[in-house]
Amino acid sequence: MKKAIVLGGQTGSGKTSLAIRLCREFGGEIISADSMQVYRKMDIGTAKPTAEELAAAPHHLIDALDITERFSSADFVALASKALEDITSRGKLPFVTGGTGLYSQMLFNSFSLSQSGGDPEVRRALAEEAAERGADALYAELCKADPDSASRTQPNNVRRVIRYLEIFRVTGLTPTQMNEINNSGKREYDPLYICLWSADRKLIYSRIDARVEKMFASGLEREARSLYDAGLENAPTAGAAIGYKELFPYFRGEYGLEEAKELIKRRSRNYAKRQQTYFKRIPGCVFVDIDGDPYKTVKELVLAHLER
């Protein structure tokens, strides 16, 4: 089987810099598993690799789409599969790098919503919608998004309707489509899952805070303003991305800049918690503490995986 490395982890854990060092060591190339770095014109707020970093190692799925295009997990699988084939055909080692664990699991046919725990926030939002709009409205949405699943349940089975809609909103796929991906052909790749994390929560939080401050010093407010002026505040791209969506209300005068900045930090910290929780549910995922220099540990893990 072809080898692949998945380097995931929390926001601010140093995935990009470590992946570049590993690419130099092992002759690898990076496939970005980030739901927002795929878009052009969203650079600072997504902590996209710098020009120097992009030059230091080949990157795939960076600046691949226009900001107005939708990008689902299924789209990621399609693009990343082509990149995997290209990289391995040239004898290179693919490093799938990013904090979106769902993407890497689906890429390697190992995703299960029940195993991953799904997305509690999406589930909670759907439950609130059911209470506000009624079960029939939610069922009508399911009929439009996933007629096959809708035909197998009743409108009054709210729990199941919510579950099916959760799958669709999280993955962009119906359960039938997910099964087709998970059962499609033989699994050609043998991925090693590595998650960078910190046992010291204060360390990762301080990194996140410093990262946000650096973003503002680099021009995040200006970048977000250009998206706002382009009418993208409600787009499923910029309108959903931490670092941008907090600044849009500031531009409307709803609160001050410092409040927006603190909101970005707080939501980034909460996102880091969810990232760690997600990777904990991936079978066989190895956690490497970032306290100090994790390069040696990760390098040894990669060597052992390649020799298996």
Coordinates of C-alpha atoms in Angstrom, one line a residue:
M1 CA 0.0 0.0 0.0
K2 CA 1.1 3.6 -0.6
K3 CA 2.1 5.5 2.4
A4 CA 0.7 8.8 3.5
I5 CA 1.1 11.0 6.5
V6 CA -1.8 13.0 8.1
L7 CA -0.4 15.9 10.2
G8 CA -3.3 17.4 12.1
G9 CA -3.8 19.2 15.3
Q10 CA -5.0 22.3 17.0
T11 CA -4.9 25.9 15.7
G12 CA -1.5 27.4 16.5
S13 CA 0.2 24.1 17.1
G14 CA 2.8 24.6 14.3
K15 CA 1.5 22.1 11.7
T16 CA 2.7 24.1 8.7
S17 CA 6.3 24.7 9.8
L18 CA 6.7 21.1 10.9
A19 CA 5.2 19.7 7.7
I20 CA 7.7 21.8 5.7
R21 CA 10.6 20.4 7.7
L22 CA 9.3 16.8 7.2
C23 CA 8.9 17.4 3.4
R24 CA 12.5 18.4 3.2
E25 CA 13.6 15.4 5.1
F26 CA 11.5 12.8 3.3
G27 CA 11.0 14.3 -0.1
G28 CA 7.3 15.1 0.5
E29 CA 4.6 17.4 -0.7
I30 CA 1.8 19.0 1.3
I31 CA -1.9 18.6 0.6
S32 CA -3.7 21.3 2.6
A33 CA -6.7 19.9 4.6
D34 CA -8.1 23.3 5.5
S35 CA -11.6 24.3 4.6
M36 CA -10.7 28.0 4.1
Q37 CA -7.1 28.1 2.9
V38 CA -8.4 26.7 -0.4
Y39 CA -9.8 30.1 -1.2
R40 CA -8.0 33.0 -2.8
K41 CA -8.1 36.4 -1.1
M42 CA -8.4 34.9 2.3
D43 CA -4.8 34.9 3.4
I44 CA -4.1 36.5 6.7
G45 CA -7.3 35.4 8.5
T46 CA -6.8 31.7 7.5
A47 CA -3.1 31.8 8.5
K48 CA -2.3 30.7 4.9
P49 CA 1.4 29.6 4.4
T50 CA 3.5 32.6 3.5
A51 CA 5.2 33.0 0.1
E52 CA 8.5 31.7 1.7
E53 CA 6.7 28.7 3.1
L54 CA 5.0 27.9 -0.2
A55 CA 8.4 28.1 -1.9
A56 CA 10.0 25.8 0.7
A57 CA 7.8 22.8 -0.1
P58 CA 5.3 22.0 -2.8
H59 CA 1.7 22.7 -1.6
H60 CA -1.6 21.5 -3.1
L61 CA -5.1 22.9 -2.5
I62 CA -3.9 26.4 -1.5
D63 CA -5.6 29.2 -3.5
A64 CA -7.5 26.6 -5.6
L65 CA -10.9 28.3 -5.6
D66 CA -12.5 31.6 -6.0
I67 CA -14.0 33.0 -2.8
T68 CA -17.5 32.7 -4.1
E69 CA -17.4 29.0 -4.8
R70 CA -18.7 26.4 -2.4
F71 CA -16.4 23.8 -1.1
S72 CA -17.7 20.6 0.6
S73 CA -15.9 17.6 2.0
A74 CA -16.8 15.8 -1.2
D75 CA -15.1 18.5 -3.2
F76 CA -12.0 18.1 -1.0
V77 CA -11.9 14.4 -1.5
A78 CA -12.1 14.8 -5.3
L79 CA -9.3 17.4 -5.5
A80 CA -7.1 15.8 -2.8
S81 CA -7.4 12.4 -4.5
K82 CA -6.0 13.8 -7.7
A83 CA -3.2 15.4 -5.7
L84 CA -2.4 12.1 -3.9
E85 CA -2.2 10.3 -7.2
D86 CA 0.1 13.0 -8.7
I87 CA 2.4 13.1 -5.7
T88 CA 2.8 9.3 -5.3
S89 CA 3.2 8.8 -9.0
R90 CA 6.4 10.8 -8.8
G91 CA 7.7 8.9 -5.9
K92 CA 7.0 11.6 -3.3
L93 CA 5.5 11.2 0.1
P94 CA 2.1 13.1 0.7
F95 CA 1.7 15.0 3.9
V96 CA -2.0 15.8 4.4
T97 CA -1.8 18.8 6.7
G98 CA -4.5 20.8 8.4
G99 CA -6.9 21.0 11.3
T100 CA -10.0 19.7 9.5
G101 CA -9.9 16.0 10.6
L102 CA -13.1 15.2 8.7
Y103 CA -11.3 15.9 5.4
S104 CA -8.4 13.5 6.0
Q105 CA -10.7 10.7 7.2
M106 CA -13.0 11.0 4.2
L107 CA -10.0 11.1 1.9
F108 CA -8.8 7.8 3.2
N109 CA -12.2 6.2 3.4
S110 CA -12.2 6.0 7.2
F111 CA -14.9 8.4 8.2
S112 CA -17.9 7.4 10.2
L113 CA -20.2 10.1 11.7
S114 CA -21.2 7.9 14.6
Q115 CA -17.5 7.1 15.3
S116 CA -16.5 10.8 15.1
G117 CA -19.3 11.9 17.3
G118 CA -20.7 14.2 14.6
D119 CA -21.0 17.9 15.2
P120 CA -22.8 18.8 18.5
E121 CA -23.1 22.5 17.4
V122 CA -24.8 21.5 14.1
R123 CA -27.1 19.1 16.0
R124 CA -28.0 21.7 18.5
A125 CA -28.8 24.3 15.8
L126 CA -31.0 21.8 14.1
A127 CA -32.9 21.0 17.3
E128 CA -33.5 24.7 17.8
E129 CA -34.7 25.0 14.2
A130 CA -37.1 22.1 14.8
A131 CA -38.5 23.9 17.8
E132 CA -38.9 27.2 16.0
R133 CA -39.9 26.1 12.5
G134 CA -41.6 22.8 13.3
A135 CA -40.8 19.2 12.4
D136 CA -42.5 19.5 9.0
A137 CA -40.2 22.4 7.9
L138 CA -37.1 20.4 8.8
Y139 CA -38.5 17.3 7.0
A140 CA -39.1 19.4 3.9
E141 CA -35.5 20.5 4.0
L142 CA -34.4 16.9 4.2
C143 CA -36.6 15.9 1.3
K144 CA -34.8 18.5 -0.8
A145 CA -31.3 17.7 0.4
D146 CA -31.6 13.9 0.7
P147 CA -34.7 12.4 -0.8
D148 CA -33.4 8.9 -0.3
S149 CA -33.1 9.3 3.5
A150 CA -36.3 11.2 3.7
S151 CA -38.1 8.3 2.1
R152 CA -36.9 6.0 4.9
T153 CA -38.2 8.1 7.8
Q154 CA -41.3 9.9 8.9
P155 CA -41.7 13.6 9.4
N156 CA -42.5 13.1 13.1
N157 CA -39.3 11.2 13.7
V158 CA -37.5 14.5 14.5
R159 CA -34.4 12.8 16.0
R160 CA -33.7 10.8 12.8
V161 CA -34.5 13.8 10.5
I162 CA -32.0 15.9 12.5
R163 CA -29.4 13.1 12.2
Y164 CA -29.7 12.9 8.5
L165 CA -29.5 16.7 8.1
E166 CA -26.5 16.8 10.4
I167 CA -24.7 14.4 8.1
F168 CA -25.6 16.5 5.1
R169 CA -24.6 19.8 6.8
V170 CA -21.3 18.5 8.2
T171 CA -20.1 16.6 5.1
G172 CA -22.1 18.0 2.2
L173 CA -23.0 14.4 1.4
T174 CA -26.0 12.2 1.9
P175 CA -25.5 8.9 3.9
T176 CA -25.8 7.0 0.6
Q177 CA -23.0 9.1 -1.0
M178 CA -20.9 8.7 2.1
N179 CA -21.2 4.9 1.9
E180 CA -20.2 5.0 -1.8
I181 CA -17.1 6.9 -0.9
N182 CA -16.2 4.6 2.0
N183 CA -16.8 1.5 0.0
S184 CA -15.3 2.7 -3.3
G185 CA -12.7 0.2 -4.5
K186 CA -9.7 -0.9 -2.5
R187 CA -8.0 1.4 0.0
E188 CA -4.8 2.2 -1.8
Y189 CA -3.2 4.2 1.0
D190 CA -1.9 3.4 4.5
P191 CA -2.2 6.7 6.4
L192 CA -0.4 7.5 9.6
Y193 CA -2.5 10.0 11.7
I194 CA -0.5 12.4 13.9
C195 CA -2.1 15.1 16.0
L196 CA 0.0 18.0 17.4
W197 CA -1.4 19.2 20.7
S198 CA -0.3 20.6 24.1
A199 CA -0.9 19.1 27.5
D200 CA -0.5 22.6 28.8
R201 CA -3.7 24.4 27.7
K202 CA -2.2 27.7 28.6
L203 CA 0.6 27.1 26.0
I204 CA -1.8 26.6 23.1
Y205 CA -4.0 29.5 24.2
S206 CA -1.0 31.8 24.4
R207 CA 0.1 30.7 20.9
I208 CA -3.4 31.4 19.6
D209 CA -3.5 34.9 21.3
A210 CA -0.1 35.7 19.8
R211 CA -1.2 34.5 16.4
V212 CA -4.3 36.7 16.4
E213 CA -2.2 39.7 17.4
K214 CA 0.2 38.9 14.5
M215 CA -2.7 38.7 12.1
F216 CA -3.9 42.2 13.0
A217 CA -0.4 43.5 12.7
S218 CA -0.2 41.9 9.3
G219 CA -3.3 43.6 8.0
L220 CA -6.3 41.3 9.0
E221 CA -8.6 44.3 9.5
R222 CA -7.8 45.6 6.0
E223 CA -8.2 42.1 4.4
A224 CA -11.6 41.6 6.2
R225 CA -12.8 45.1 5.1
S226 CA -12.1 44.2 1.5
L227 CA -14.3 41.1 1.8
Y228 CA -17.0 43.1 3.6
D229 CA -17.0 45.8 0.9
A230 CA -17.3 43.1 -1.7
G231 CA -20.6 42.0 -0.1
L232 CA -19.2 38.7 1.2
E233 CA -20.3 39.1 4.9
N234 CA -23.0 36.4 4.5
A235 CA -21.1 34.1 2.1
P236 CA -20.5 30.5 3.3
T237 CA -16.8 31.3 3.0
A238 CA -15.7 34.5 4.6
G239 CA -19.0 34.8 6.5
A240 CA -18.3 31.5 8.3
A241 CA -14.6 31.8 8.9
I242 CA -13.2 32.7 12.3
G243 CA -11.2 35.9 11.9
Y244 CA -13.5 37.5 9.4
K245 CA -17.0 36.9 10.7
E246 CA -16.1 38.6 14.0
L247 CA -15.0 41.8 12.2
F248 CA -18.1 42.2 10.0
P249 CA -20.3 43.4 13.0
Y250 CA -17.4 45.7 14.0
F251 CA -17.6 47.3 10.5
R252 CA -21.4 47.7 11.0
G253 CA -20.7 49.6 14.2
E254 CA -22.1 46.9 16.5
Y255 CA -19.1 46.8 18.8
G256 CA -15.5 48.0 19.0
L257 CA -12.3 46.6 17.5
E258 CA -11.0 45.3 20.8
E259 CA -14.2 43.3 21.4
A260 CA -13.8 41.9 17.9
K261 CA -10.3 40.9 18.6
E262 CA -11.1 39.2 21.9
L263 CA -14.0 37.4 20.2
I264 CA -11.6 36.0 17.5
K265 CA -9.3 34.8 20.3
R266 CA -12.1 33.1 22.3
R267 CA -13.6 31.4 19.3
S268 CA -10.2 30.2 18.1
R269 CA -9.5 28.7 21.5
N270 CA -12.9 27.0 21.5
Y271 CA -12.2 25.7 18.0
A272 CA -8.8 24.3 19.2
K273 CA -10.7 22.3 21.8
R274 CA -13.0 20.8 19.2
Q275 CA -10.1 20.0 17.0
Q276 CA -8.4 18.0 19.7
T277 CA -11.6 16.2 20.6
Y278 CA -12.1 15.3 17.0
F279 CA -8.7 13.8 16.5
K280 CA -9.0 11.8 19.7
R281 CA -11.8 9.9 18.0
I282 CA -9.7 8.9 15.0
P283 CA -8.6 5.2 15.6
G284 CA -4.8 4.9 15.8
C285 CA -4.1 8.7 15.8
V286 CA -0.8 9.4 17.6
F287 CA -0.7 12.5 19.8
V288 CA 2.6 14.5 19.9
D289 CA 3.0 17.2 22.5
I290 CA 4.3 20.5 21.0
D291 CA 6.0 21.5 24.2
G292 CA 9.7 21.8 23.1
D293 CA 10.5 20.6 19.6
P294 CA 8.2 17.8 18.3
Y295 CA 10.2 17.3 15.1
K296 CA 12.3 14.5 16.4
T297 CA 9.3 12.5 17.7
V298 CA 7.3 13.0 14.5
K299 CA 10.3 12.1 12.3
E300 CA 10.7 8.8 14.2
L301 CA 7.0 8.0 13.8
V302 CA 7.2 8.7 10.0
L303 CA 10.3 6.5 9.7
A304 CA 8.7 3.7 11.5
H305 CA 5.5 4.0 9.4
L306 CA 7.5 3.9 6.1
E307 CA 9.4 0.8 7.2
R308 CA 6.3 -1.1 8.1

